[in-house]
Short mmCIF file of C-alpha atoms and ligand atoms in Angstrom, two decimals:
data_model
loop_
_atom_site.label_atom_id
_atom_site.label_comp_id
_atom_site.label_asym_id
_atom_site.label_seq_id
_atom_site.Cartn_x
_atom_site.Cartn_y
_atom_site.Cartn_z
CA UNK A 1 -31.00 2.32 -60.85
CA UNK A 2 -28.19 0.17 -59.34
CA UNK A 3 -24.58 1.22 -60.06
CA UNK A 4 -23.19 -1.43 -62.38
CA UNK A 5 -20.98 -4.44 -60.70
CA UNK A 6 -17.75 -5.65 -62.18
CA UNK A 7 -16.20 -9.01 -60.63
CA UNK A 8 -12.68 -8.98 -61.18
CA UNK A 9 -10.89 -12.39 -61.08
CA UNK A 10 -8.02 -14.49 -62.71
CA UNK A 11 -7.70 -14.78 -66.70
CA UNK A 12 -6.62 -18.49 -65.67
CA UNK A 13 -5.81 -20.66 -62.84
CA UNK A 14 -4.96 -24.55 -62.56
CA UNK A 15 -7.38 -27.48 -62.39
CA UNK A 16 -7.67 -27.65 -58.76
CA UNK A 17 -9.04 -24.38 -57.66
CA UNK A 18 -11.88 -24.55 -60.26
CA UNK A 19 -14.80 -24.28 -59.21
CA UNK A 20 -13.20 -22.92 -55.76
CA UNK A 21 -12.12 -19.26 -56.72
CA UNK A 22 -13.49 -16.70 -54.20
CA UNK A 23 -15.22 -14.70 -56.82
CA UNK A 24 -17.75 -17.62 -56.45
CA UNK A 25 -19.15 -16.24 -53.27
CA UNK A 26 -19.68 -13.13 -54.98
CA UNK A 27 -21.34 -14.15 -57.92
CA UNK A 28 -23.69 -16.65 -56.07
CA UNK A 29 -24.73 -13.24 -53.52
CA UNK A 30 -25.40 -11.57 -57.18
CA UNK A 31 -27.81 -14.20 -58.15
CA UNK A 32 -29.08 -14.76 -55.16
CA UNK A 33 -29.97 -11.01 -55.25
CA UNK A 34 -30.96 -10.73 -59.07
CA UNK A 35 -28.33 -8.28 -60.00
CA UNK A 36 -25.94 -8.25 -63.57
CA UNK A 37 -22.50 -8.38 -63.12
CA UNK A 38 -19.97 -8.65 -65.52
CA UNK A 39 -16.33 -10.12 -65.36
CA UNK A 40 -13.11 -8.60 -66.05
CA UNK A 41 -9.57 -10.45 -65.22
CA UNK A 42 -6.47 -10.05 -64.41
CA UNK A 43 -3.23 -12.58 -64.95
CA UNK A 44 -2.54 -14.81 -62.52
CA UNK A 45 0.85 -15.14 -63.60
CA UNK A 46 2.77 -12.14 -64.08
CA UNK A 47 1.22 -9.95 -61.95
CA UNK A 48 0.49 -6.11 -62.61
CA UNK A 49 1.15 -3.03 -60.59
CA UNK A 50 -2.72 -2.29 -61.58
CA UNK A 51 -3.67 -5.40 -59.80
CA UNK A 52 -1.81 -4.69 -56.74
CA UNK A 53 -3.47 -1.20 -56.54
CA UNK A 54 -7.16 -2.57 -56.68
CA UNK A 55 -5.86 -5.10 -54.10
CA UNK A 56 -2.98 -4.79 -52.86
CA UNK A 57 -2.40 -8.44 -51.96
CA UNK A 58 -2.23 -9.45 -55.46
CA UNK A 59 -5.70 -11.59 -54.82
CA UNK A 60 -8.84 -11.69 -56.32
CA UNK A 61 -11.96 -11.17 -55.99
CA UNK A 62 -11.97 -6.99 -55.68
CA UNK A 63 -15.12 -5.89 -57.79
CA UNK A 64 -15.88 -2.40 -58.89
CA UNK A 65 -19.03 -1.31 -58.12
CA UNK A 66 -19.97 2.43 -59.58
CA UNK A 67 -17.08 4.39 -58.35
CA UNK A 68 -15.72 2.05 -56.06
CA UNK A 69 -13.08 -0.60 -55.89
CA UNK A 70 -13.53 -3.00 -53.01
CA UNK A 71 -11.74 -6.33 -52.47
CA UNK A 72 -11.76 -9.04 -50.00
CA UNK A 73 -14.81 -11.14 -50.87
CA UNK A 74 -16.35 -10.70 -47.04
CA UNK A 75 -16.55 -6.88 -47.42
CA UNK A 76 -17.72 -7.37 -50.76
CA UNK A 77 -20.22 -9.30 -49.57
CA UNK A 78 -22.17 -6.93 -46.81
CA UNK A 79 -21.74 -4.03 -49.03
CA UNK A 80 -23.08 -5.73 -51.66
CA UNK A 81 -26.29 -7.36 -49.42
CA UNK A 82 -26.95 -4.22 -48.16
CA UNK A 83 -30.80 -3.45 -48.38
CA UNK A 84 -31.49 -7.03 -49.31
CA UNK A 85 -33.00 -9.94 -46.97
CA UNK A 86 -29.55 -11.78 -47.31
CA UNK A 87 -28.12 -8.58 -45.00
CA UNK A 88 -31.47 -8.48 -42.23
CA UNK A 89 -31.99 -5.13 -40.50
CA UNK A 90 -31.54 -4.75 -36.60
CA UNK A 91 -30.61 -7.33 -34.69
CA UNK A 92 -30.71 -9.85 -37.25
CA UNK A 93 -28.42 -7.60 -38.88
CA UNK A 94 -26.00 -7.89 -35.82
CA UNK A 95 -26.28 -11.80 -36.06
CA UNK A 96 -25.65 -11.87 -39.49
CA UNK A 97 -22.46 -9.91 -39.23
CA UNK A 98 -21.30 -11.99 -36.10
CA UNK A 99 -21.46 -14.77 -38.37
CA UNK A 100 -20.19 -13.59 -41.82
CA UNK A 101 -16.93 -12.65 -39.02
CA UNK A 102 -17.03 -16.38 -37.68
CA UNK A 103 -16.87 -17.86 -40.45
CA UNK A 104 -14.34 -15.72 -42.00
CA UNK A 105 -12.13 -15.41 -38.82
CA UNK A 106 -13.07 -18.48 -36.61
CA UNK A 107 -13.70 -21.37 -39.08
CA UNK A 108 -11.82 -20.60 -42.68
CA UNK A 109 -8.49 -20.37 -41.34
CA UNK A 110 -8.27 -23.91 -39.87
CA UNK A 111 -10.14 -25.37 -42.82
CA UNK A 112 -7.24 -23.24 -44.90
CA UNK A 113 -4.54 -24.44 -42.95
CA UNK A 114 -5.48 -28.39 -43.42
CA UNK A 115 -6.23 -27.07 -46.95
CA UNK A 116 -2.66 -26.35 -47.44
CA UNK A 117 -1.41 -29.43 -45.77
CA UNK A 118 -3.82 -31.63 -48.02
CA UNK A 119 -4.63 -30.12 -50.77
CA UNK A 120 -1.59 -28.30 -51.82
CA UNK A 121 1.55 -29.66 -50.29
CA UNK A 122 -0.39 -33.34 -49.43
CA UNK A 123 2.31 -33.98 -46.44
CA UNK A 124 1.02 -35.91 -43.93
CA UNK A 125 3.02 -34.24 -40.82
CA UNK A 126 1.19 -31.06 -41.78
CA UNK A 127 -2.32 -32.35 -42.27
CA UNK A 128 -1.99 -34.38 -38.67
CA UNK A 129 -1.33 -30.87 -37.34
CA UNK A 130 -4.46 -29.06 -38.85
CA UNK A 131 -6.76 -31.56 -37.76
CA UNK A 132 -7.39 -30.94 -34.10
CA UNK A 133 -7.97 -27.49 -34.79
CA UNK A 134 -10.32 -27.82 -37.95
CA UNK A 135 -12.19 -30.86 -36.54
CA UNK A 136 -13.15 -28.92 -32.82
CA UNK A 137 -14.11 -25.90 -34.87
CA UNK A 138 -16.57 -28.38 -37.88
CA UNK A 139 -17.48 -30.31 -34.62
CA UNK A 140 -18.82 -26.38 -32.68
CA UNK A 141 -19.99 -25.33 -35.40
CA UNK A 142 -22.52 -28.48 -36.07
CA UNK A 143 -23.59 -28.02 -32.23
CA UNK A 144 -24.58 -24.85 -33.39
CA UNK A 145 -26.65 -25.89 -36.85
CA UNK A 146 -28.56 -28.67 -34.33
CA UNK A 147 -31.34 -26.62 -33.67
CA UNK A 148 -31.66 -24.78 -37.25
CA UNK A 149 -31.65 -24.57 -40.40
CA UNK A 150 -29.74 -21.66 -40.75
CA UNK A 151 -27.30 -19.61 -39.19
CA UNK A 152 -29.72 -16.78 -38.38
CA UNK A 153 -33.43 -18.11 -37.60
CA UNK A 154 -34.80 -15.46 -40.20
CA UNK A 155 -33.90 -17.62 -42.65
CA UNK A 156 -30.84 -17.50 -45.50
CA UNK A 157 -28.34 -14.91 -45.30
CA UNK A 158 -25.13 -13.46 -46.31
CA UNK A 159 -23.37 -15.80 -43.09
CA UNK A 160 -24.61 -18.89 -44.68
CA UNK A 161 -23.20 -18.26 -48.21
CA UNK A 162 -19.58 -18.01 -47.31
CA UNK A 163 -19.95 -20.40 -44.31
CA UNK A 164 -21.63 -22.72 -46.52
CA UNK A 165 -18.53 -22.04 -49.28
CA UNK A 166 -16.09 -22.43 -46.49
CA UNK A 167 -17.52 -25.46 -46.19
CA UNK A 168 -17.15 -26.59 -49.38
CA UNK A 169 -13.46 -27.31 -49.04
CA UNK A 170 -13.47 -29.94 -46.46
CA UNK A 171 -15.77 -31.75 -48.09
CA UNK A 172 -14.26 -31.87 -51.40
CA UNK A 173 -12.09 -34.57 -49.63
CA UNK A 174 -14.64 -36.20 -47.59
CA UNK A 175 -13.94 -34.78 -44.12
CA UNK A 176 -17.64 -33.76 -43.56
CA UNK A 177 -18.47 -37.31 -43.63
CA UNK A 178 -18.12 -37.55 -40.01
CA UNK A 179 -20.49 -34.27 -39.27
CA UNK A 180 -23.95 -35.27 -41.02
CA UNK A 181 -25.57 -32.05 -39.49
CA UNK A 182 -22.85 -29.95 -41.36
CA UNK A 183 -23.13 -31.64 -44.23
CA UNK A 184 -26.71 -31.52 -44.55
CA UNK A 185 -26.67 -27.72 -44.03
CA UNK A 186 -23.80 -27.57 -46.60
CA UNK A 187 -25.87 -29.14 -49.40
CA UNK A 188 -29.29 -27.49 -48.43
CA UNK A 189 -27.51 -24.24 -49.54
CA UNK A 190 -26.06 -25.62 -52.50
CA UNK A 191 -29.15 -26.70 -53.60
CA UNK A 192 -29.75 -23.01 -54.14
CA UNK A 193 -30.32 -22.15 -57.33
CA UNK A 194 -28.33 -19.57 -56.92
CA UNK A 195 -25.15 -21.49 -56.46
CA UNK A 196 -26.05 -23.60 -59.25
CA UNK A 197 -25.59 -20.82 -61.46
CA UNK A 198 -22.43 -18.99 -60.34
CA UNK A 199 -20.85 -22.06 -59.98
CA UNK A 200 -21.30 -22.59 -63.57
CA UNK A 201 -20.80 -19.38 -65.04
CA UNK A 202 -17.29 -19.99 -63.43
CA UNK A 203 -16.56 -23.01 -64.42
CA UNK A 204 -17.37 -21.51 -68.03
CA UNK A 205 -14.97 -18.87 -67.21
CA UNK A 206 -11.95 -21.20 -66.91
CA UNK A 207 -13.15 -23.31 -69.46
CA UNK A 208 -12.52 -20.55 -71.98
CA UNK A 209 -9.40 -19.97 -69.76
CA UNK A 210 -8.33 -23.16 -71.81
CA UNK A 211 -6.37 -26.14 -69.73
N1 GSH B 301 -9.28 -12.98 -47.74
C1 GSH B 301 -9.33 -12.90 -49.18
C2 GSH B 301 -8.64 -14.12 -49.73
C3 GSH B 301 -8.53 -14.03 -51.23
C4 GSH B 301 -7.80 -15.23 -51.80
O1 GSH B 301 -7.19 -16.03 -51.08
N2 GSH B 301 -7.88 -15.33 -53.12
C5 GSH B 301 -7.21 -16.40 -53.82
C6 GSH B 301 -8.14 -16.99 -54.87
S1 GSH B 301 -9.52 -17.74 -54.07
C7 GSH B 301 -6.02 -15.80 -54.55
O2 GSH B 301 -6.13 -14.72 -55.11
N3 GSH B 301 -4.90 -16.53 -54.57
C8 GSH B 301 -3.72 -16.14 -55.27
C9 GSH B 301 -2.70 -15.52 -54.38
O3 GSH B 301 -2.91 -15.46 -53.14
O4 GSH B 301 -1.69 -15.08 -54.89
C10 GSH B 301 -10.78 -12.83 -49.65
O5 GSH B 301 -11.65 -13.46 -49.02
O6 GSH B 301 -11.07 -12.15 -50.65
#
């Protein structure tokens, strides 16, 4: 028997990260694998020392897991996949890492940092700025998805979950319009089941939240 998982995220958040809250990634990998969770939270405003000692950036998602507290959704993530398809053996395995670190390293910063300038502070000095950057790395990375359908040609994994959320940001304001291979590789992994239901179990979750 699996050691029980508990996703910890916010008790509320405002409109615009709904639906965008890292602990997404980690419930989609849970239904993707077919294991329970359940959900604890912690406030988003007003802060505890308890938060900052399960992560110690005062972020979410950390889950426990067992005896273990682990946060940053990436790490999460592989420990989480390990033994399943979605985390290959060999050098699939090796691939699939390279990847989960690309997009976590190589492609989510840029698409944070015109994030920021758009979506948060909407100043269009800053988003000029993150373009160049974001639109070489979406324009790469589509070179890359030419030839396949997924990141790893043994099919779905870990790497195309959080590439495929990373994704997800960009296009919530268009700016995948312009890269129809990403796009199309974007929504064949939404189309997940999967995602379907994590994505609604947290929308749920900040429904009850209340406005
Ligand atoms: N690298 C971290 C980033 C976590 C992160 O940015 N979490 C956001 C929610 S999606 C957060 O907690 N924001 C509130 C804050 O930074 O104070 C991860 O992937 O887990």
């Amino acid at each position: 028997m699996s050691d029980p998982v508990t996703i910890v995220t916010f008790d509320w958040v405002p409109d615009m990260p709904r639906g965008f809250v890292r602990d997404l990634r980690v419930r989609w990998l849970l239904e993707e694998i077919g294991r329970p969770y359940t959900v604890e939270t912690v406030p988003l405003r007003g802060k505890v020392a308890d938060h900052f000692r399960q992560q110690p950036f005062g972020q979410v998602p950390f889950v426990r897991v067992g005896g273990l507290t682990l946060f940053e959704s990436g790490a999460i993530l592989l420990h989480l996949a390990k033994g399943t398809p979605l985390l290959p053996e060999g050098d699939a395995g090796a691939q699939t890492l390279q990847w989960v670190i690309a997009a976590l390293n190589s492609v989510e910063p840029w698409v944070t940092n015109w994030m920021i300038a758009r979506l948060f502070r909407n100043d269009p000095v800053l988003i000029e700025a993150a373009m160049p950057t974001m639109t070489l790395r979406l324009t790469q990375l589509q070179d890359v998805l030419a030839d396949r359908e997924w990141l790893v040609p043994q099919g779905f994994t870990v790497a195309d979950l959080l590439m495929a959320d990373v994704l997800r940001i960009p296009d919530r304001d268009d700016q995948l319009a312009p890269y129809p291979g990403l796009a199309a590789y974007k929504a064949r992994a939404l189309a997940r089941p999967a995602f379907a239901k994590a994505y609604a179990d947290q929308m749920a979750h900040w429904q009850k939240a209340g406005p």
